[in-house]
CSV table of C-alpha atoms and ligand atoms in Angstrom, one decimal:
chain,number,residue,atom,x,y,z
R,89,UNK,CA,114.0,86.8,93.7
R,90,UNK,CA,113.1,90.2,92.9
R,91,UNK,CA,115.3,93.0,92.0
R,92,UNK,CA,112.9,95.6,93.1
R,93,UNK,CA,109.5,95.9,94.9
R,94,UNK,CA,107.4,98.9,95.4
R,95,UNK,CA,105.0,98.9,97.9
R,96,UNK,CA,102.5,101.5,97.4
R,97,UNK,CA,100.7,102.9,94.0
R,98,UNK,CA,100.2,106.6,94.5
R,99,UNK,CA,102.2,109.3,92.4
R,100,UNK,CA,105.3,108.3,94.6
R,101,UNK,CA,105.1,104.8,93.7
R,102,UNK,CA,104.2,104.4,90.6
R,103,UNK,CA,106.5,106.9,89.7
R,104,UNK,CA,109.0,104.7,90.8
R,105,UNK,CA,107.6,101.8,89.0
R,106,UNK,CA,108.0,103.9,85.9
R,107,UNK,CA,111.4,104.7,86.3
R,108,UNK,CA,113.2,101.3,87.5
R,109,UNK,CA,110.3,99.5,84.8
R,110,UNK,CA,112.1,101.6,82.0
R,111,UNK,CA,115.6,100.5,83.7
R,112,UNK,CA,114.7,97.3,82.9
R,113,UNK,CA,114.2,96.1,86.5
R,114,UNK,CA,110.7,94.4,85.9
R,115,UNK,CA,109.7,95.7,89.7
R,116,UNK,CA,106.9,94.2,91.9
R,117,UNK,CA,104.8,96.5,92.9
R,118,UNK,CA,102.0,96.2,95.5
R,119,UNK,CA,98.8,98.3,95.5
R,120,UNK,CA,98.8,98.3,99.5
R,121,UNK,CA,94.8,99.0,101.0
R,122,UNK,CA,94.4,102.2,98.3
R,123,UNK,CA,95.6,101.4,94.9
R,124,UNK,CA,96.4,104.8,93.4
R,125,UNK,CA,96.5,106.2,96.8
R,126,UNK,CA,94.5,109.2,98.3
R,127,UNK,CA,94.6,110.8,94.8
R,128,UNK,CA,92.2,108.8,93.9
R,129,UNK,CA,89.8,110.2,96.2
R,130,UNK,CA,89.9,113.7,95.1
R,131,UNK,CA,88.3,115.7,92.6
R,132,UNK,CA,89.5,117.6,89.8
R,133,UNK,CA,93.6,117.7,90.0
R,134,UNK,CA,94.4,121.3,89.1
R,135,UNK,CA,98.0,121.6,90.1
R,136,UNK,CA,100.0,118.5,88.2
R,137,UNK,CA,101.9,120.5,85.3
R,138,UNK,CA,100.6,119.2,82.2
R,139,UNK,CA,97.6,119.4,82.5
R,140,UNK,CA,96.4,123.0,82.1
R,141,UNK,CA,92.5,122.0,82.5
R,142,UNK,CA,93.2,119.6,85.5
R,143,UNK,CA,92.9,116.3,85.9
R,144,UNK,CA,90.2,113.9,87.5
R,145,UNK,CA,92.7,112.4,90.4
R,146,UNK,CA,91.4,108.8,89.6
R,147,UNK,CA,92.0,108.9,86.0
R,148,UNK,CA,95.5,110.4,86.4
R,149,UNK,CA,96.7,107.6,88.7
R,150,UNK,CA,95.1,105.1,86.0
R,151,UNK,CA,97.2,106.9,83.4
R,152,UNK,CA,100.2,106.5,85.9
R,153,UNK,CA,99.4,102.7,86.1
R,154,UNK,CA,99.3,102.0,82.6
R,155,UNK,CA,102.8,104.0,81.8
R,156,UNK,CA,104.5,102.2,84.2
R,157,UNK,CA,102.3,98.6,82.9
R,158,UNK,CA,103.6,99.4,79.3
R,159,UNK,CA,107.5,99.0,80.6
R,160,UNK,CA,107.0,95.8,82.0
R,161,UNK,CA,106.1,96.9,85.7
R,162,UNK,CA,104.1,94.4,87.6
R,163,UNK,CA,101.0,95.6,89.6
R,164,UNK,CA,99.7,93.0,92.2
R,165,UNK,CA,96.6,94.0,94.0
R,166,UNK,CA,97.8,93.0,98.2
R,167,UNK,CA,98.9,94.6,101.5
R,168,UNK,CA,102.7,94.0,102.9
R,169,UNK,CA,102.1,92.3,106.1
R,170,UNK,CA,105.5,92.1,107.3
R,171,UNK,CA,108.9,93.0,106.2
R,172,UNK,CA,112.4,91.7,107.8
R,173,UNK,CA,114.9,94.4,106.3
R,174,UNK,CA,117.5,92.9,108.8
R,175,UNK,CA,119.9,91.3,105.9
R,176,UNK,CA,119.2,91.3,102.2
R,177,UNK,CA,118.1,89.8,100.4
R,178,UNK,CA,114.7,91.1,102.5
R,179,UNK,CA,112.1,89.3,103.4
R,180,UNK,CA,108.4,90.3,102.8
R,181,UNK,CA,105.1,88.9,103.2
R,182,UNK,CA,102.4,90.0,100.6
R,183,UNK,CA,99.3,88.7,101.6
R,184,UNK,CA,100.5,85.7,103.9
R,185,UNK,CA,102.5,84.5,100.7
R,186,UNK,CA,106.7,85.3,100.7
R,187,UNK,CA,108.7,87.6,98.1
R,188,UNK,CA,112.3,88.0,98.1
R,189,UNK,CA,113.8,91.3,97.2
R,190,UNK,CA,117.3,92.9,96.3
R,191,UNK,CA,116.0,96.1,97.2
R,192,UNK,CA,112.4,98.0,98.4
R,193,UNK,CA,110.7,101.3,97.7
R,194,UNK,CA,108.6,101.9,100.6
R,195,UNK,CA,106.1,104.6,99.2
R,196,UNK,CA,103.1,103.7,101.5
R,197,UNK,CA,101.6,107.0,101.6
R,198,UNK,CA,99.8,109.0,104.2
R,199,UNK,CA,95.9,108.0,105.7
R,200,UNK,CA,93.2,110.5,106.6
R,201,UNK,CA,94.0,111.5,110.3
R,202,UNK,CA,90.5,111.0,112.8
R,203,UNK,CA,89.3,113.3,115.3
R,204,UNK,CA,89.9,110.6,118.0
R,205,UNK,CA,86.2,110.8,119.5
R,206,UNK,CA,84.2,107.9,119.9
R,207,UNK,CA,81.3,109.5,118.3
R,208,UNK,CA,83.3,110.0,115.1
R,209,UNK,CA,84.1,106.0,115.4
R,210,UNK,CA,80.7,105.0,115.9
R,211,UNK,CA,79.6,107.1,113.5
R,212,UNK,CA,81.9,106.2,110.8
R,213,UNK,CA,79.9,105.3,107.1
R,214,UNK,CA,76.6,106.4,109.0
R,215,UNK,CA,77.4,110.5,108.3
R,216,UNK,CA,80.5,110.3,109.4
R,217,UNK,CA,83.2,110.3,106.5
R,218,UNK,CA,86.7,111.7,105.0
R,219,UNK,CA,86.5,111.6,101.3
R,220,UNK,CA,83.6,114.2,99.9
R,221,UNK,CA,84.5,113.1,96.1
R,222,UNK,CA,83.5,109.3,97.3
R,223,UNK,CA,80.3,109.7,99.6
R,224,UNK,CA,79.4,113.4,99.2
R,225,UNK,CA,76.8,112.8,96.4
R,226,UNK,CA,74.8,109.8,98.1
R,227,UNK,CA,71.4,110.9,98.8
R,228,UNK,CA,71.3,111.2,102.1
R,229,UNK,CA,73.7,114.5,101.9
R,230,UNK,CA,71.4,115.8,99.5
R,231,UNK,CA,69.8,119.1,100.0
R,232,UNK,CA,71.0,118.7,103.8
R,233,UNK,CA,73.5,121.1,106.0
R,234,UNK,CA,76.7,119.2,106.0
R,235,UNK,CA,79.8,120.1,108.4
R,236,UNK,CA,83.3,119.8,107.5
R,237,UNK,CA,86.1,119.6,109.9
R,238,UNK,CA,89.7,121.4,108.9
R,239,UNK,CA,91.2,124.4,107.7
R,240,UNK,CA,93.8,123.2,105.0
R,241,UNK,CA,93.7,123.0,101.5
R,242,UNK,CA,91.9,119.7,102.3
R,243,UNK,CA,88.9,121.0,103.8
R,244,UNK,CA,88.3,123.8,101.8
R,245,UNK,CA,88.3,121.4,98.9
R,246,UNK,CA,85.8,119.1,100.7
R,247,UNK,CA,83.6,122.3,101.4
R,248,UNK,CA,83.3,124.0,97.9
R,249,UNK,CA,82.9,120.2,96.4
R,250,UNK,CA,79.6,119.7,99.0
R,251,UNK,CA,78.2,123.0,98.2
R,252,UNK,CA,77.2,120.9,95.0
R,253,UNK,CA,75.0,119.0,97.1
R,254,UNK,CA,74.5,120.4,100.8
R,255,UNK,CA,72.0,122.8,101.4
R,256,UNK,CA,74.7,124.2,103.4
R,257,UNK,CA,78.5,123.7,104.6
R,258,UNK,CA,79.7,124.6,108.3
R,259,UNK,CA,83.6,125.0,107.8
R,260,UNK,CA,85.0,123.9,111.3
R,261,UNK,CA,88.3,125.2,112.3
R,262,UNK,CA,90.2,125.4,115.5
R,263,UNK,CA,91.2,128.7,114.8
R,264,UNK,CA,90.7,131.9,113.4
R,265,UNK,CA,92.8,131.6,109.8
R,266,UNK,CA,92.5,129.1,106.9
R,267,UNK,CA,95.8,126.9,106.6
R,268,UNK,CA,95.0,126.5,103.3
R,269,UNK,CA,96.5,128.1,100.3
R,270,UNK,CA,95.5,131.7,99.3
R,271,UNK,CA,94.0,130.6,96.0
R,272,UNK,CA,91.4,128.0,97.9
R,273,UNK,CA,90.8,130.2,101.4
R,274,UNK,CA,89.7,133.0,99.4
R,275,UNK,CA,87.3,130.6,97.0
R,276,UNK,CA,86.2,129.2,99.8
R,277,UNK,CA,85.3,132.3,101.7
R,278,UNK,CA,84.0,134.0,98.9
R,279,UNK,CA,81.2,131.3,98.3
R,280,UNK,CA,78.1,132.3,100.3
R,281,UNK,CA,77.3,128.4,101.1
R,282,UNK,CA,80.1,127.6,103.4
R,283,UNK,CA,79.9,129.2,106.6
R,284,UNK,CA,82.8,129.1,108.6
R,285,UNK,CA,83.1,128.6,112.2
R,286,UNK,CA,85.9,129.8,113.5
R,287,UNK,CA,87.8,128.7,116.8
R,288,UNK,CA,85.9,126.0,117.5
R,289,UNK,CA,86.3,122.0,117.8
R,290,UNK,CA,84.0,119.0,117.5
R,291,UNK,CA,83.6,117.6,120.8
R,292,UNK,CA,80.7,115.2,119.9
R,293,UNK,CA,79.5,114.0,116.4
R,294,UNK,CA,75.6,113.4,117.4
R,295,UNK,CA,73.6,111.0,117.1
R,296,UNK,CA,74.7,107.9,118.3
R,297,UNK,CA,71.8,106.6,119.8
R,298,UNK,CA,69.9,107.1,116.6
R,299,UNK,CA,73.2,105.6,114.7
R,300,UNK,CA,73.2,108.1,112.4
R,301,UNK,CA,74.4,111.7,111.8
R,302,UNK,CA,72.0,114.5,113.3
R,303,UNK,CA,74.4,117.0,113.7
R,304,UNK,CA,77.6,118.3,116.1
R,305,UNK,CA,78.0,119.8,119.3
R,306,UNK,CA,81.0,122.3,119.0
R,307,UNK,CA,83.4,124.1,121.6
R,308,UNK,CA,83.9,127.4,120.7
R,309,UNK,CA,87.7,127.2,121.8
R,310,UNK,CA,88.2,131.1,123.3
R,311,UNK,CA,84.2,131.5,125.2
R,312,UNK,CA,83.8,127.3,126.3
R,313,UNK,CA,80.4,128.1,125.4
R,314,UNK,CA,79.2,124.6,123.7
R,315,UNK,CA,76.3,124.9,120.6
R,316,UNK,CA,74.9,122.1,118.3
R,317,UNK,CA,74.8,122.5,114.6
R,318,UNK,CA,72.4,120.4,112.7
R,319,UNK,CA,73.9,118.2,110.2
R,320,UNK,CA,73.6,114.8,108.2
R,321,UNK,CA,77.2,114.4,107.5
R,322,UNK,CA,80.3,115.2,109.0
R,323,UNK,CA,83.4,115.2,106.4
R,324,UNK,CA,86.6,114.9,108.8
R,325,UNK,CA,89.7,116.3,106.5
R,326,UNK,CA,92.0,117.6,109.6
R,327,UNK,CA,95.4,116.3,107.6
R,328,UNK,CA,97.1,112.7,107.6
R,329,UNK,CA,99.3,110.2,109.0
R,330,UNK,CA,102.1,108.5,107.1
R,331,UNK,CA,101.6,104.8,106.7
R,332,UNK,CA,104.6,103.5,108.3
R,333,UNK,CA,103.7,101.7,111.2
R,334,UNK,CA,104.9,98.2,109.7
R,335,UNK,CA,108.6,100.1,109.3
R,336,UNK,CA,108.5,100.7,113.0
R,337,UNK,CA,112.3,99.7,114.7
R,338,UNK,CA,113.8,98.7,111.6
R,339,UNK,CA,113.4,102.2,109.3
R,340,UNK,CA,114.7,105.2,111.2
R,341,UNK,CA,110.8,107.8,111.6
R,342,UNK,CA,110.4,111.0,113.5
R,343,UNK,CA,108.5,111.7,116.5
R,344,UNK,CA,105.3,111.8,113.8
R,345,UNK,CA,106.0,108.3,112.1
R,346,UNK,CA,107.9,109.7,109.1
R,347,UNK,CA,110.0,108.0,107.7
R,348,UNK,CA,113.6,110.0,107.8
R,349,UNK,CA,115.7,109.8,104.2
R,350,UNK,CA,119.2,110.3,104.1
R,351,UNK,CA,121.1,111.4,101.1
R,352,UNK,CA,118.1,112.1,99.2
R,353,UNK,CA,115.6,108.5,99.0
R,354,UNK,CA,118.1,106.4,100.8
R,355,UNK,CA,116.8,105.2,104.6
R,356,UNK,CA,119.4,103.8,107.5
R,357,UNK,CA,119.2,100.3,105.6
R,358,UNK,CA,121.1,100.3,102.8
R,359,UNK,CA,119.1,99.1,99.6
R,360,UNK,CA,115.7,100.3,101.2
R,361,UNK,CA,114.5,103.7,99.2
R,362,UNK,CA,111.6,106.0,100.2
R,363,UNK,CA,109.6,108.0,98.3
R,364,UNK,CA,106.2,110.1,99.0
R,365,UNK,CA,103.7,111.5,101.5
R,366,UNK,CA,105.3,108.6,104.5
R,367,UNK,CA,108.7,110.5,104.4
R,368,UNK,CA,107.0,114.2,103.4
R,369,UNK,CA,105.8,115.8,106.3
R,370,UNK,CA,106.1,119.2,104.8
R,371,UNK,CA,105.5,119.6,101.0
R,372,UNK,CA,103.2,116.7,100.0
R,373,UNK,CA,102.3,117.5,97.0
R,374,UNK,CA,101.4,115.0,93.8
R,375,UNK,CA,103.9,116.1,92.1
R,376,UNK,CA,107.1,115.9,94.7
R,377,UNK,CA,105.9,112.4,95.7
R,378,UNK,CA,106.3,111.8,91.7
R,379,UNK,CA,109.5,113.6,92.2
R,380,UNK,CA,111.0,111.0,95.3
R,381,UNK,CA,109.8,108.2,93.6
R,382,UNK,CA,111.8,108.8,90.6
R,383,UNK,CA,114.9,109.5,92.5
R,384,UNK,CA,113.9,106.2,94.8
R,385,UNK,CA,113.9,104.5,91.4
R,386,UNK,CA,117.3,106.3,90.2
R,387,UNK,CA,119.0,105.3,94.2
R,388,UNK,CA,117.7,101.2,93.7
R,389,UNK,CA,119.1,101.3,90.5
R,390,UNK,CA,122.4,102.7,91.2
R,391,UNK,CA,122.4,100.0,94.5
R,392,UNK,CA,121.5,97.1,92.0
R,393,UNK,CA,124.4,98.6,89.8
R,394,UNK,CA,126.7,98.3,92.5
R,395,UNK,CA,126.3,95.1,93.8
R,396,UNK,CA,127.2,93.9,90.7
R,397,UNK,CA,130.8,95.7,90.6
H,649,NAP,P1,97.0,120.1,106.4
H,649,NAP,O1,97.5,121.2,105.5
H,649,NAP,O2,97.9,119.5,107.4
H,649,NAP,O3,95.8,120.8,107.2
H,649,NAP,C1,95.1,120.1,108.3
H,649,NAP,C2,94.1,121.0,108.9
H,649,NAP,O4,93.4,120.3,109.9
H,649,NAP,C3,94.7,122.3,109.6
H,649,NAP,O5,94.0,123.4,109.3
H,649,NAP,C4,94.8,121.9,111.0
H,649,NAP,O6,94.6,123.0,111.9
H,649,NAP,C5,93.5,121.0,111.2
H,649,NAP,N1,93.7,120.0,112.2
H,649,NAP,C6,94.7,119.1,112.4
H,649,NAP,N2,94.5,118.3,113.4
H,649,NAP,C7,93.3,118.6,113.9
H,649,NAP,C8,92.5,118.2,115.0
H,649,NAP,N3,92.9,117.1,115.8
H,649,NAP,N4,91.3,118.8,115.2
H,649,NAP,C9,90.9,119.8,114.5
H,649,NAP,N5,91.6,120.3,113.4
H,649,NAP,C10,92.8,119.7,113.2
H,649,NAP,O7,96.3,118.9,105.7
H,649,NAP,P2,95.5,118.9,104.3
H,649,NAP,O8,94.5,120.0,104.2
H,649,NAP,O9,95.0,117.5,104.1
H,649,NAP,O10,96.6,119.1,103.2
H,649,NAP,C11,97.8,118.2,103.1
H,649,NAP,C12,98.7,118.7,102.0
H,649,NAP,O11,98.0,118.4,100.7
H,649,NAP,C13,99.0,120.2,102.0
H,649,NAP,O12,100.3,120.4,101.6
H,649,NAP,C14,98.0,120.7,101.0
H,649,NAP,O13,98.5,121.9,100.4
H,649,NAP,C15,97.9,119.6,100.0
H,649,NAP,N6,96.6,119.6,99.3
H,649,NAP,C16,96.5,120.5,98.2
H,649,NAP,C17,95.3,120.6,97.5
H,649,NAP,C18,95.2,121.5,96.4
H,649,NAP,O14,96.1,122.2,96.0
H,649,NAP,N7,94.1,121.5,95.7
H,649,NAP,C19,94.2,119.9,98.0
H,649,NAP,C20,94.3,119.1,99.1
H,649,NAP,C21,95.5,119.0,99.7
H,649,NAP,P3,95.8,124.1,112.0
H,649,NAP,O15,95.7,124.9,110.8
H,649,NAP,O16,95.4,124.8,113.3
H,649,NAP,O17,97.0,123.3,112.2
């Protein structure tokens, strides 16, 4: 039986793995669909302290890997299929194969959020993408007008990365102001390749008779007036959606699939912690879901501690 498992590897979870590894707890810790989580898809990390020239996200989560590695944490590559959380100790399935566990750190993280068009879904890894750091530089972005879909700190990232390869960048936002931090709305309006166009939605990501990308056709939301912009690839980055669905009915989540912590990293079942983007609706940062995992770690100890008294 295990005394801990970790599902998830991003900052939350290995975090975690870190902590309760150096407590001597030897977790089990399970990469879920995205080892190293949607860090790993990013570019150049310029806001984890430490590292004053940033950090490539990918190498920072390898880093993470091998701390937590060196204490005696156990990374298995799988997805939790199921999980009965109904009496301990709980009952998972990793992969169609059972693990027992004394307690769980569910830190599965947050997945790119679609447009919900069918265009976007037929179109998907034929123009149609949400991760410019993995696809932006194949060749058929290159020299091309791209479109990218958003107005957070997300998007403008995805824009100023393409202008490395798009002849152009169409910044589409549903409204008139960047979401986005001041430091990256007023990078990304300052650079003369990213054209922004404001109030408007993607109502159809075009071609899909061709089965590729050709361009858009976007509602300009206060005229109704409908235009096409030419494009070969559409980057969606329009937020996220915690990856909790599996939790559903046994793991108290808001109206948005969140998971809800009480007291800090506890949840409604006593010796199941959270940590990360799936309970973080607001901050979601690299560094607070480093933050919860640790104190996710500090909570299963303290349970373990106690079961023992
Ligand atoms: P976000 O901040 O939630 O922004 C999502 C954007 O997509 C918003 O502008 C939103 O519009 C728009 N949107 C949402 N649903 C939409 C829909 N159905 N159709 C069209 N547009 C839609 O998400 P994010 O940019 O992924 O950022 C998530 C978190 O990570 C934030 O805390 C951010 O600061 C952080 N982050 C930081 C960095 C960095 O510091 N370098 C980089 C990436 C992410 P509205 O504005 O109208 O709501």
């Amino acid at each position: 039986m295990e005394k801990v498992v970790i599902i998830g590897t991003g900052c939350a979870g290995l975090t975690a793995a870190l902590y309760t590894a150096r407590a001597n707890l030897s977790p089990l810790v399970i990469t879920g669909k995205q080892p190293g989580g949607l860090l790993t898809t990013t570019s150049t990390v310029e806001n984890f302290p430490g590292f004053p020239e940033g950090v490539d996200g990918y190498e920072l989560m390898v880093r993470m890997q091998k701390q937590a590695e060196r204490f005696g944490a156990r990374v298995r590559f799988g997805a939790l299929e199921a999980a009965h959380l109904g009496a301990r100790p709980f009952a998972l399935t990793v992969d169609g194969e059972s693990v027992e566990a004394q307690t769980l750190i569910i830190a599965t993280g947050a997945s790119h959020r679609h447009l919900g068009l069918e265009s976007e879904h037929l179109l998907e890894n034929k123009g149609v993408t949400y991760c410019a750091t993995c696809d932006g530089a194949l060749p058929m972005f290159r020299n091309q007008p791209l479109v990218v879909v958003g107005g957070g700190d997300s998007a403008c990232e995805e824009a100023l990365y393409l202008t490395r390869f798009g002849s152009e960048v169409h910044l589409i936002h549903r409204r008139n102001i960047l979401r986005a931090s001041k430091i990256m709305s007023d990078r990304t309006l300052a650079n003369p390749r990213i054209k922004p166009v404001w109030d408007s939605v993607v109502a159809e990501v075009l071609d899909t008779k061709q089965g590729k990308v050709t361009g858009v056709r976007v509602k300009d939301l206060k005229t109704n007036q409908e235009t096409v912009i030419a494009a070969a690839g559409v980057f969606v980055a329009i937020g996220h959606v915690p990856n909790t669905q599996l939790f559903q009915g046994a793991i108290t989540r808001d109206a948005n699939g969140y998971i809800v912590p009480r007291k800090g990293a506890a949840t409604n079942v006593p010796g199941v912690f959270v940590a990360g983007d799936c309970s973080d609706p607001v901050y979601r940062q690299a560094i607070t879901a480093a933050g919860t995992g640790c104190a996710a770690a500090i909570e299963a100890e303290r349970f373990l501690e106690s079961l023992q008294q």
